Coordinates of C-alpha atoms and ligand atoms in Angstrom, one line a residue:
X1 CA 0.0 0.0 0.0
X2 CA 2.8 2.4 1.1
X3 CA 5.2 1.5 -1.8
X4 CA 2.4 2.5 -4.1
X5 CA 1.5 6.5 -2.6
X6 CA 5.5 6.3 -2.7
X7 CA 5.9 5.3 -6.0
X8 CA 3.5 7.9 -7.8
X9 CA 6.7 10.5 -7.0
X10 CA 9.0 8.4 -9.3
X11 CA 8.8 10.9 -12.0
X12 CA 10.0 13.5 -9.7
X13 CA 12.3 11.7 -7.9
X14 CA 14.0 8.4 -10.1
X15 CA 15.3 7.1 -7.0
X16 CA 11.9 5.9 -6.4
X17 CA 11.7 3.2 -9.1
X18 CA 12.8 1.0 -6.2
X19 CA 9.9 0.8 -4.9
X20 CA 9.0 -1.1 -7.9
X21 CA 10.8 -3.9 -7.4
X22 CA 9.8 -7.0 -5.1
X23 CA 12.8 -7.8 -3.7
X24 CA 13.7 -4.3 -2.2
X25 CA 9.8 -4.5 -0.9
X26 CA 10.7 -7.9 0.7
X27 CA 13.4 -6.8 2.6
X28 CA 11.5 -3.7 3.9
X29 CA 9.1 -5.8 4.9
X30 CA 11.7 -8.3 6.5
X31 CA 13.2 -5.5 8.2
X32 CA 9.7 -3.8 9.3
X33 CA 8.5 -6.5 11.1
X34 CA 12.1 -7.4 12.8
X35 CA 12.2 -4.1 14.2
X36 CA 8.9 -3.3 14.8
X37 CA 9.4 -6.9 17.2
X38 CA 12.7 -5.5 18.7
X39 CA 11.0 -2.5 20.0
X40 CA 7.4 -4.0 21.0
X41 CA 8.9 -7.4 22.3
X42 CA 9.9 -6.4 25.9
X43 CA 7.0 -4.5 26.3
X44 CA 4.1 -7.0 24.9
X45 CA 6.1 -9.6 27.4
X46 CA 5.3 -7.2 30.6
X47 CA 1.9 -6.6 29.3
X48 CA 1.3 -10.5 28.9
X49 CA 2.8 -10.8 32.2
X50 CA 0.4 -8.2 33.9
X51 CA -2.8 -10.4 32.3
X52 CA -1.2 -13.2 33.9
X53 CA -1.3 -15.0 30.4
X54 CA 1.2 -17.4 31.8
X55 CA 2.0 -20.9 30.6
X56 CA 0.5 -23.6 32.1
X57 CA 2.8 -26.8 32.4
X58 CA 1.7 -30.4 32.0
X59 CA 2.8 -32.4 34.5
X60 CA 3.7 -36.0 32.8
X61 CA 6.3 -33.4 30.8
X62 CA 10.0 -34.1 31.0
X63 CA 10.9 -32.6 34.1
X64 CA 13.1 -29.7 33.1
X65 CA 10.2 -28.3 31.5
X66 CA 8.6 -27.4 35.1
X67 CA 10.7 -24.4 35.4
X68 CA 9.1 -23.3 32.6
X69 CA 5.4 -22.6 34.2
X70 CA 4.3 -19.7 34.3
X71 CA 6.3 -18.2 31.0
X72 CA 4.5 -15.6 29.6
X73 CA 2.4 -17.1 26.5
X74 CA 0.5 -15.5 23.0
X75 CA 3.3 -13.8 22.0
X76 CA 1.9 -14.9 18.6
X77 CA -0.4 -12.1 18.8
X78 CA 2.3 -10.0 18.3
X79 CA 3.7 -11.9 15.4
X80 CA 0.1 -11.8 13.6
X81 CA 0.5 -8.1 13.9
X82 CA 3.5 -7.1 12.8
X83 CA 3.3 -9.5 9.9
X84 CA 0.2 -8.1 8.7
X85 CA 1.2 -4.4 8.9
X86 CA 4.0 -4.9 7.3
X87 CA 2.7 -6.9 4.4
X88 CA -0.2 -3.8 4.1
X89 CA 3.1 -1.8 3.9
X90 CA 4.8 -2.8 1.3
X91 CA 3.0 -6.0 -0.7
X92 CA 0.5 -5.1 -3.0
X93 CA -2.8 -5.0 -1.0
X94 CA -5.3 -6.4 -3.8
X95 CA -3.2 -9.0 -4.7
X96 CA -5.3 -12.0 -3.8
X97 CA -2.8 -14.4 -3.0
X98 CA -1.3 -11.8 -0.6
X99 CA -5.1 -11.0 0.8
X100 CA -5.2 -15.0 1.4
X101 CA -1.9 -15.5 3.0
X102 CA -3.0 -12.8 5.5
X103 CA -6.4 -14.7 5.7
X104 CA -4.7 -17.9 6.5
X105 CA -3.0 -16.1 9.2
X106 CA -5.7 -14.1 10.9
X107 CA -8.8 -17.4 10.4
X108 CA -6.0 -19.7 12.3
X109 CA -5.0 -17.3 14.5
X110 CA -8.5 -16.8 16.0
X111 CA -8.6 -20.5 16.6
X112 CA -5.3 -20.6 18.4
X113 CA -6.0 -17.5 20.5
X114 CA -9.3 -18.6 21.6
X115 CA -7.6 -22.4 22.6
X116 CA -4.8 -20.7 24.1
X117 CA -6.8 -18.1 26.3
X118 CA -9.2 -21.0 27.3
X119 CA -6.1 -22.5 28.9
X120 CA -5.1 -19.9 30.3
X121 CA -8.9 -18.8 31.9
X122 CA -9.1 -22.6 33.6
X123 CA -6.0 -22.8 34.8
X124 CA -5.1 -26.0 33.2
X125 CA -3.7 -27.5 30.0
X126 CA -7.6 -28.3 28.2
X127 CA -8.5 -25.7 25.8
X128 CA -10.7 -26.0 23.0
X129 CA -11.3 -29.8 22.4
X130 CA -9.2 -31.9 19.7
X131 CA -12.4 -32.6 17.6
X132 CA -13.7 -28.8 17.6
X133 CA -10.2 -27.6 17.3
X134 CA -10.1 -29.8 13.8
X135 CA -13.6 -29.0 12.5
X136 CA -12.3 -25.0 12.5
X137 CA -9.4 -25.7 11.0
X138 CA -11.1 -28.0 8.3
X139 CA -13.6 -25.3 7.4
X140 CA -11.4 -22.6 7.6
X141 CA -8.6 -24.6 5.3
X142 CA -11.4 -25.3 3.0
X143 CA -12.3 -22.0 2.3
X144 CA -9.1 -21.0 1.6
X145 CA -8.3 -23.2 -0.7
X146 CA -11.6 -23.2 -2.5
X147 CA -11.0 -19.6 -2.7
X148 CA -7.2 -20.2 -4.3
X149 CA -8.9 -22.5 -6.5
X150 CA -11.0 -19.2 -8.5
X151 CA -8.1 -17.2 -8.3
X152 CA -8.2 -16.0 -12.0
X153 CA -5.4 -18.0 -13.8
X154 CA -5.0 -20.8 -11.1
X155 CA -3.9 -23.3 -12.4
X156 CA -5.0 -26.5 -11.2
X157 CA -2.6 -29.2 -11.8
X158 CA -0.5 -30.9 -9.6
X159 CA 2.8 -30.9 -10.3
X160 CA 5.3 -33.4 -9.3
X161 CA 9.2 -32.5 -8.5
X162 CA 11.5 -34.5 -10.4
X163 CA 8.9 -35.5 -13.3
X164 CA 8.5 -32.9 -15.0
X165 CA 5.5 -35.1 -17.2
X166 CA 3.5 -35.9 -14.6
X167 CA 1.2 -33.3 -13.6
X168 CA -2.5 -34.7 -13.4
X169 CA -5.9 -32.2 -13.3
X170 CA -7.3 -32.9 -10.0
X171 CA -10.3 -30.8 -11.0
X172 CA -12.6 -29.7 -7.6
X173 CA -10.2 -32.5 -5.5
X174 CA -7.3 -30.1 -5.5
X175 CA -9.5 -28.0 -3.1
X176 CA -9.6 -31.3 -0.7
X177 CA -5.5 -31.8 -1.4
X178 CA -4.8 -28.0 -0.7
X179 CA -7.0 -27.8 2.3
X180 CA -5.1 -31.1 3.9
X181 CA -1.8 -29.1 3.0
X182 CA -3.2 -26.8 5.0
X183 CA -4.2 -28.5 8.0
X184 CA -1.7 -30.9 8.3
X185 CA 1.1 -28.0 8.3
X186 CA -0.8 -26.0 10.4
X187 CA -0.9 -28.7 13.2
X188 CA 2.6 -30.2 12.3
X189 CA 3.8 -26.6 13.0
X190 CA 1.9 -26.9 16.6
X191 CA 3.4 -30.5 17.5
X192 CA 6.8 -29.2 16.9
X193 CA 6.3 -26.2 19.3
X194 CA 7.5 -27.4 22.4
X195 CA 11.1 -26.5 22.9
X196 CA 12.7 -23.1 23.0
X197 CA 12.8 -22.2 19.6
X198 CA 12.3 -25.3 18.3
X199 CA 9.7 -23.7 15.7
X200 CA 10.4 -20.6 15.2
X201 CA 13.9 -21.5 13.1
X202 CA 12.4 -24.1 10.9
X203 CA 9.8 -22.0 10.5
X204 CA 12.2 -18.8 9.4
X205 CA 14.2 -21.6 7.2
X206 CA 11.1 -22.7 5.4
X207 CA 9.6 -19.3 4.6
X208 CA 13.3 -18.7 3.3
X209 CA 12.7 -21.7 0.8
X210 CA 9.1 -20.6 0.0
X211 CA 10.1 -16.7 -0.6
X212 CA 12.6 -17.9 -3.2
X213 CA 9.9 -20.4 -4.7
X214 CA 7.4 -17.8 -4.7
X215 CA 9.8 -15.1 -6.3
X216 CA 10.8 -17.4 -8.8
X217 CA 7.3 -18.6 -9.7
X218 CA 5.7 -15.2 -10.3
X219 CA 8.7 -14.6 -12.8
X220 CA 7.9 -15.4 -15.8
X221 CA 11.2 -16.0 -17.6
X222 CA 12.8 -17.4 -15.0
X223 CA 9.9 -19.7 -14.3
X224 CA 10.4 -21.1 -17.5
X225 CA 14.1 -21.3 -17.5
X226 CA 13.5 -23.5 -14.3
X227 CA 11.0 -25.8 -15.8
X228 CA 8.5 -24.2 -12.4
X229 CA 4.4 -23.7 -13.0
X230 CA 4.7 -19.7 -13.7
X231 CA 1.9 -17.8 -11.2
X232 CA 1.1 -14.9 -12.1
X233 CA 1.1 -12.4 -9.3
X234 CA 2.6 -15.0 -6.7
X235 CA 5.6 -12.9 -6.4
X236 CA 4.2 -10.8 -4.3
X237 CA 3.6 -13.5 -1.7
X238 CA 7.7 -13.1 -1.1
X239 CA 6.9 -10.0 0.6
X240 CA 4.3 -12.1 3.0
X241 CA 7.6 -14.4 3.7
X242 CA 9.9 -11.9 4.2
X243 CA 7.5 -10.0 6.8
X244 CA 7.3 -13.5 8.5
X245 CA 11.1 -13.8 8.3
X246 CA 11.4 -10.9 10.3
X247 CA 8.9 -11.5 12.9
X248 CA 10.1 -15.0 13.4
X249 CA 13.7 -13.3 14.0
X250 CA 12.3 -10.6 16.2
X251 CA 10.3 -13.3 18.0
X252 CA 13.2 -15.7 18.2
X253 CA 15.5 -12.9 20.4
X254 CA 12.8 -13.2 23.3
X255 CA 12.0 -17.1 22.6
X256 CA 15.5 -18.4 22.2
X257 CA 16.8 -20.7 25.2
X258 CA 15.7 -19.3 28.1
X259 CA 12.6 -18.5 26.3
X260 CA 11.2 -15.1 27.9
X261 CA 8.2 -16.0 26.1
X262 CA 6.5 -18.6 24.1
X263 CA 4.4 -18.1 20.6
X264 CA 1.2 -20.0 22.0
X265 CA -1.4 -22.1 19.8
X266 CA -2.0 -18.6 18.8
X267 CA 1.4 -18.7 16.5
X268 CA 1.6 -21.8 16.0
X269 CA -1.5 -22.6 14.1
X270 CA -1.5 -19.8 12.5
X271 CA 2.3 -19.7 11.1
X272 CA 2.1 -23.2 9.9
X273 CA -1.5 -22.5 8.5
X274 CA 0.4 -19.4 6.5
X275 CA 3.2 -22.0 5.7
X276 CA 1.0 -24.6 4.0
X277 CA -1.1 -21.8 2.3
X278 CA 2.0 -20.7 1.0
X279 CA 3.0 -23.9 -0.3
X280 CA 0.0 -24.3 -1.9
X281 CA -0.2 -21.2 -4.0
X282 CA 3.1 -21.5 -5.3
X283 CA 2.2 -25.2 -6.3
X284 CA 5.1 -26.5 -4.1
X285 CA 3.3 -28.5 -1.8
X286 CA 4.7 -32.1 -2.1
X287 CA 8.3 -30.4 -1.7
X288 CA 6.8 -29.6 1.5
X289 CA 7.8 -32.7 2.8
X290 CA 11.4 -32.2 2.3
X291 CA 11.4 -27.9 3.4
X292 CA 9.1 -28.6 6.0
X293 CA 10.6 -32.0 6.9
X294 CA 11.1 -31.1 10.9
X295 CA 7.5 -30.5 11.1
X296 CA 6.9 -33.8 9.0
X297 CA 9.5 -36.1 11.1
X298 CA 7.8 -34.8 14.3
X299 CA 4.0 -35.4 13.3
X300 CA 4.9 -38.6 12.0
X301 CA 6.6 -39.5 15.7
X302 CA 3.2 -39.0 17.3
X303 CA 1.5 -41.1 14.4
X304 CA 3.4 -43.4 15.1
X305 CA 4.0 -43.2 18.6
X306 CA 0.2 -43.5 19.0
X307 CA -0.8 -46.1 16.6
X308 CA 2.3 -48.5 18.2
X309 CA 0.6 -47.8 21.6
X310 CA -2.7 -48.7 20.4
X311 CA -1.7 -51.6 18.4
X312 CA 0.9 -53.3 21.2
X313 CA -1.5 -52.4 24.5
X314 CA 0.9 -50.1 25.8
X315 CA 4.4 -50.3 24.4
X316 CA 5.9 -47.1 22.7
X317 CA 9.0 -46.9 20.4
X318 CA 10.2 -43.6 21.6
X319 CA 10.2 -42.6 25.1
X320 CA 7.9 -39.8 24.6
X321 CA 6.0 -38.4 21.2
X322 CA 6.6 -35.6 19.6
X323 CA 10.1 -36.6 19.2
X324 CA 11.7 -34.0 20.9
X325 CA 10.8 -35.2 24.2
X326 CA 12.6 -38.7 23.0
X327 CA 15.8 -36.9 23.0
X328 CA 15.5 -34.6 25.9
X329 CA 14.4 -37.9 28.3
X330 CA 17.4 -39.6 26.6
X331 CA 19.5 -37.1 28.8
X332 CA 20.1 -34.6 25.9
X333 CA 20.3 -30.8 27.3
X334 CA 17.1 -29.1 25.7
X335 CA 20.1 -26.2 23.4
X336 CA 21.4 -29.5 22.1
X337 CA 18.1 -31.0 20.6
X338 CA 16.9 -27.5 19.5
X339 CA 20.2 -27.0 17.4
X340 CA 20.6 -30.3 16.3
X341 CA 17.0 -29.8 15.0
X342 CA 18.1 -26.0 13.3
X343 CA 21.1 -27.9 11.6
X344 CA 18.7 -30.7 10.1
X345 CA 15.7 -28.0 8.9
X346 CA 18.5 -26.1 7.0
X347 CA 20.6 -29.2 5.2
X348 CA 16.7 -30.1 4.3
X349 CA 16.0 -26.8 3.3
X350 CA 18.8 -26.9 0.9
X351 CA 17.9 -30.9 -0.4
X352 CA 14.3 -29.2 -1.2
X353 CA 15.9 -25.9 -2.9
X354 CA 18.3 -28.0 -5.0
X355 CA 15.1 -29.2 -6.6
X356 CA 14.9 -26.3 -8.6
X357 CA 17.8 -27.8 -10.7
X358 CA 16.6 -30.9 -10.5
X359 CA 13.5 -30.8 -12.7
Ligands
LIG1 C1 0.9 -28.6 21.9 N1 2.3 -27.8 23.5 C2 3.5 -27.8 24.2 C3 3.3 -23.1 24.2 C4 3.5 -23.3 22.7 C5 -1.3 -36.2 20.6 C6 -0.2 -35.5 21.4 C7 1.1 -35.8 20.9 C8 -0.4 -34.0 21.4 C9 0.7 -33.2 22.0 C10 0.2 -31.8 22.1 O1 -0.7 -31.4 22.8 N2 0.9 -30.9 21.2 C11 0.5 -29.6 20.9 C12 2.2 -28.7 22.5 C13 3.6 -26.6 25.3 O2 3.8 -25.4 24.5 C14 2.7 -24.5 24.5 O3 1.9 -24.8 23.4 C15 2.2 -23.9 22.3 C16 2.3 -24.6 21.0 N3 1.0 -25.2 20.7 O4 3.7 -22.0 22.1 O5 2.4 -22.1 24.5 C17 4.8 -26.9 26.1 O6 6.0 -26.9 25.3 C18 7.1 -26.3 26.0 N4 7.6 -25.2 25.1 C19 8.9 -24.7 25.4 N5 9.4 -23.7 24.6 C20 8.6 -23.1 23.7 O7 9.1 -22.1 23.0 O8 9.6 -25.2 26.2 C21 6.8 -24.6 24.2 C22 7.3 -23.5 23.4 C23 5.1 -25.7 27.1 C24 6.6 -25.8 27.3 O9 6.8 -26.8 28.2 O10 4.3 -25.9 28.2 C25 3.6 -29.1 24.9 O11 4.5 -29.9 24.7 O12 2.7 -29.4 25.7 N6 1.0 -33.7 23.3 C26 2.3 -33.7 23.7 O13 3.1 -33.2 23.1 C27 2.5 -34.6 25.0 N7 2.9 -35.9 24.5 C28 2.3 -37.0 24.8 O14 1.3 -37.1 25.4 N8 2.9 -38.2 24.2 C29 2.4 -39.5 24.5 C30 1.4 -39.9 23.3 C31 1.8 -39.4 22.0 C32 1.1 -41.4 23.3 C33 3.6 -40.4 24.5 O15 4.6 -40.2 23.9 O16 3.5 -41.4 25.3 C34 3.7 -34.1 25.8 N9 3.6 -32.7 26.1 C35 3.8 -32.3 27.4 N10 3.8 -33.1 28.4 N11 4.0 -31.0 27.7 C36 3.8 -35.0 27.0 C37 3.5 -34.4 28.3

């Protein structure tokens, strides 16, 4: 919105042509929300703290994570904000995959908040219940996609990394594949949130990944050069990323090991909501699986985790689901998982980039 009043001067001042160009608007916004979260950070913490909006900790936990209770939580909220000011800022505002990445953000965002101040109200860890939790997200995934799906131009093939023949017309089922995509990152996102940090990296790694997808896609020439579905007008969704970038930065200064506070169900839902949506609009979603692969390894643990239980009466294969927990009861100090996890998102990051050569 502000890059356009801006760039209507141009003729008076050339400088201004920069304002033209996505990728100085993507590091504006990068840098927008990363300060505007320095500066409001410390403050929305002491405000959190004064609503007593503390964490509550479950008890069958490992036990190091009892010193944790009472960390201020939500500090989503303050991701949500940023990220959307910023994007109003300086992504083009009637851009309708911009207008549905913010959607993603805000419908997913309401769910989390209201789970998370649930929790919070009756003092103990039972919020919104698993099956109503799901049913929101379903409809609201839905919607989303369905709306992606009449986005002039869409084009609604699926298109497979590495065979660059295959790519089938799903017709009115790619609404039903895009919505999983949405749901199942949304709540992969969620199961990884339990460690200091632990989702806010893979989360900045992955945007990376999807900014560079979405850049490339809306480029027409290079789209072609790199054998990648061309969308026009996705390019603007790098300026969504990049805001996100910078929030999950600014957030990560407060939430890094000793997190001062945590992003709730509020950011969690919400980020990984905006994660899948962005997948899906730049027609990347089964490289999800590699990009996203954290979130993937640790919803698969609890898969299986739960199904072995089921099945065996009892008997579990890791120590405790999500995965995370396996390591830190194995006597690994809670930096060491959370870095060792960092260093695995970003050499997956680079396998699912490297597919851009690869097609
Ligand atoms: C929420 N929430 C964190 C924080 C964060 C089916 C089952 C696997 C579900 C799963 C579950 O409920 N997962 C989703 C995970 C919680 O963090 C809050 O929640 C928000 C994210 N949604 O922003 O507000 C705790 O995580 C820790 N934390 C940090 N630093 C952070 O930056 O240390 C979070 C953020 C916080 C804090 O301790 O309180 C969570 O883990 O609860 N359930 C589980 O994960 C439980 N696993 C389990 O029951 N496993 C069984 C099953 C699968 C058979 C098993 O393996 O035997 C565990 N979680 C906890 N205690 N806390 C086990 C018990």
């Amino acid at each position: 919105m502000l890059y356009k009043l801006i760039y209507i001067f141009h003729s008076e001042l050339s400088a201004l042509n920069v304002f033209r160009y996505i990728t100085f608007r993507t590091i504006l916004a990068t840098l927008t929300t990363l300060i505007l979260f320095l500066l409001l950070g410390r403050r929305v913490i002491e405000i959190l703290k004064q609503m007593q909006m503390g964490q509550y900790i479950q008890e069958d936990g490992p036990p190091n994570h009892m010193s944790k209770q009472g960390t201020p939580t939500m500090g989503g909220i303050l991701i949500i904000f940023v990220v959307l000011f910023s994007t109003f800022l300086w992504a083009n505002p009637v851009n309708p995959y911009v207008l549905l990445c913010m959607s993603a953000l805000i419908l997913f965002g309401i769910i989390g908040f209201i789970d998370d101040y649930t929790k919070i109200k009756r003092k103990n860890n039972k919020g919104l219940t698993a099956k109503v939790k799901f049913l929101w997200q379903c409809f609201f995934s839905l919607l989303i996609s369905y709306l992606i799906f009449h986005v002039k131009g869409f084009d609604h093939h699926l298109y497979v990394p590495f065979f660059k023949s295959i790519h089938p017309d799903l017709g009115m089922l790619y609404i039903l594949f895009m919505a999983f995509v949405i749901v199942a990152s949304s709540n992969a996102v969620n199961l990884t949130d339990g460690l200091d940090g632990l989702a806010i990296s893979p989360l900045i790694v992955a945007f990376g990944c999807y900014l560079i997808f979405s850049y490339v896609a809306g480029h027409k020439i290079i789209a072609s050069y790199l054998h990648i579905p061309y969308i026009a007008g996705a390019g603007e969704v790098s300026v969504f990323c990049g805001a996100i970038i910078g929030a999950g930065l600014g957030f990560l200064w407060y939430n890094a090991y000793p997190a001062e506070v945590f992003m709730g169900d509020v950011g969690s839902l919400s980020l990984g909501a905006a994660l899948g949506t962005v997948a899906v609009i730049t027609k990347q979603e089964i490289i999800f699986v590699i990009i996203g692969g954290i979130f993937v390894i640790e919803a698969i643990s609890v898969i299986f985790q739960v199904a072995y239980y089921k099945v065996t009466g009892g008997k579990r294969i890791f120590r405790m689901a999500p995965i995370h927990h396996h390591f830190e009861l194995k006597g690994w100090p809670e930096p060491k998982v959370i870095v060792r996890f960092w260093i695995i998102s970003i050499i997956l990051a680079l396998l699912g980039l490297s597919t851009l050569k690869l097609r």
